[in-house]
Amino acid sequence: MAVSSRTTDIYPISLRELEVLRVEDLTPGMRRIIFGGPGLGAVTIDGVPMPALVSDGFDDDMRLIFPDPETGARPYPPPVGDGSLDWTAEVNELFRVYTVRWFDPGAGAHGELAVDFVVHPGGLAAEWALAAEPGDAVWAAGPKACRSLPVHRDWLLLLGDETALPAIGRALAELPAGYPCRAVVEVAEAGHVQELDSPGAAEVTWAVRERGESLAAAAGALDWPAGDPYVWVAGEAGKLKPLRKLVKERGVDRADVEFTGYWRETAAPAAAGGAGGAAPWADSSFSALQRLHDLADVAPGFAIRAGVALGVFAAVDDLDEPTLGAVAGACGVAPDPLLRLLRYLASLDAITLGEAPGADPAATPVGLGPIGAELTDPGSFAVRTLSGAGWDRLMGLVNLEAALRGGAPVPVGATGRTWAEHLEAHPEVARDVSDLAMMRAMWVAPAVPETLPEPVRAGEATVAVAGPGAAVYASEIARLAPAAQVRLLGDGDAAAAAAAGERVTAVAWSPGQPAGAGHALVIDPFGVTGDAAGLLGGLGCPVTVITKLLEPTGRAEDHDYAEDLARLALEGTRSPAPADLDAAAAAAGLTVAGSRPVGWGVMLAELRPA
């Protein structure tokens, strides 16, 4: 598993209202809007406290929710109270993601935050920005994560088009004095070139499209300094392929490479019918039946999974001239059956198929659709959830009816094995389960150390960490609480402890045994064992629990309820509702002293002796 070498700080997804203070035209192609107002600080919205905005990373992003261009209405996603927001269909139509160009919490009455907008005709955000005046307001969500400036390698390479320019500009401005950096930026016209100041030893190359220049060509011609770089690339998703190839040929460690498709060039969409912001389906019997069809159709998942397993999307991305014949050869599948799969994937916007230049279908051009473009990296979270352990867990739902009737774990798909037997028979799947848990932990663990009791952070009391992704939590505690002493409970893997930090000790442990520490941090205790009360009570110390808590009436994310059903079918465990945690704590002789959101949709609960 390739883990980014950049560190990350995680924050609850907070909602805030921002007011336009000033508007500045940087170039004919870029307009800067400076926001302010009380919303930059700590506020309460719909009874839910929102912390003050934090933006420490050069590529921090926010969701800006613009007024409805037809009605002027300003809907927002109400806070759920677990560090997430309820994104309705109406709000989803009105938000766009933008980079924070700079943030100065000490400026003015409440602080100031700048966002740079690319100027272009049409588009919800661009039209709003062109008309924006002081006093206008927008809702905003985030930043939900701030990642470190990657100056831990010998030098930094930044590549991007104008949509990446705000992040590149901020990175250059925040470089340490004398730090070596190379940047290549593609813009439409010579007049769009900006003056970018930096205290670092930075060299900026501009590629201007009106002169026939391109980001890929300019990056390919760049002289690389000696040493190991960190490479950050962002821009139009369809134009990143040659840059991926360049970086791969240079042999840069995958942990030091970051590619982000900020946008995708598509044909202009047809005008949507009905009232602006209407949900995809209205309250009618026809639309209910259509939704039923969409929800009950299992074919898309199986077809996309087959494409992932065969390596179709990676092959299309890797091949210089992807045709049906070339993709079939790369995937080890005959052209005719592959074409039948590709036709279906094309109907799902995962693949594009062109016209064959002659009579030979093998010459049919194959490309990536918006969905397929997200499935080209075998190590990505999206791909991992559609292959290996991620897919095997979904197969547990095939026998859901039997699990509901029988009340015991059922076989995984058609394997005839229970989940535990499946993991024992396939060690690679067990490793995949561990890897996926660590990937999920990366988006919660950085927010946990500051919540631990002061004696733990000061090293006066040892903390024991157990559960899925425990090594990531141990590593973050060691990083953010330098004095802490950490016991990593599990199978006693010394290598995992060493990777987590020099103050981390691996200890063999199983649920129900004492923690041997003054405090315990347990991740997802209900997923670890069917006896969460026995696990919590056996630790013998106060406990911090990290878990998702399901909203009992179905208002949480659908995938959270799906995971609960998978646990029922495969393991006989559950995803807890608040009442489940209260009951387990009481049975363990503990009480829930308080809870708070940590990360996104995840809760941290403090359990103390009753």
Short mmCIF file of N, CA and C in Angstrom, two decimals, residues 467 524-531:
data_model
loop_
_atom_site.label_atom_id
_atom_site.label_comp_id
_atom_site.label_asym_id
_atom_site.label_seq_id
_atom_site.Cartn_x
_atom_site.Cartn_y
_atom_site.Cartn_z
N GLY A 467 -7.67 -2.21 17.47
CA GLY A 467 -8.75 -2.13 16.50
C GLY A 467 -8.24 -1.93 15.09
N ASP A 524 -13.51 1.06 16.53
CA ASP A 524 -14.57 0.18 16.04
C ASP A 524 -14.69 -1.10 16.86
N PRO A 525 -14.95 -1.01 18.16
CA PRO A 525 -15.03 -2.23 18.97
C PRO A 525 -16.15 -3.17 18.53
N PHE A 526 -17.23 -2.64 17.98
CA PHE A 526 -18.34 -3.49 17.56
C PHE A 526 -18.00 -4.27 16.29
N GLY A 527 -17.03 -3.79 15.52
CA GLY A 527 -16.59 -4.53 14.35
C GLY A 527 -15.51 -5.54 14.67
N VAL A 528 -14.82 -5.35 15.81
CA VAL A 528 -13.75 -6.26 16.20
C VAL A 528 -14.31 -7.58 16.71
N THR A 529 -15.41 -7.50 17.45
CA THR A 529 -15.97 -8.70 18.08
C THR A 529 -17.47 -8.53 18.26
N GLY A 530 -18.16 -9.64 18.35
CA GLY A 530 -19.59 -9.60 18.65
C GLY A 530 -19.86 -9.29 20.11
N ASP A 531 -18.83 -9.29 20.94
CA ASP A 531 -18.97 -9.00 22.37
C ASP A 531 -18.23 -7.71 22.69
#
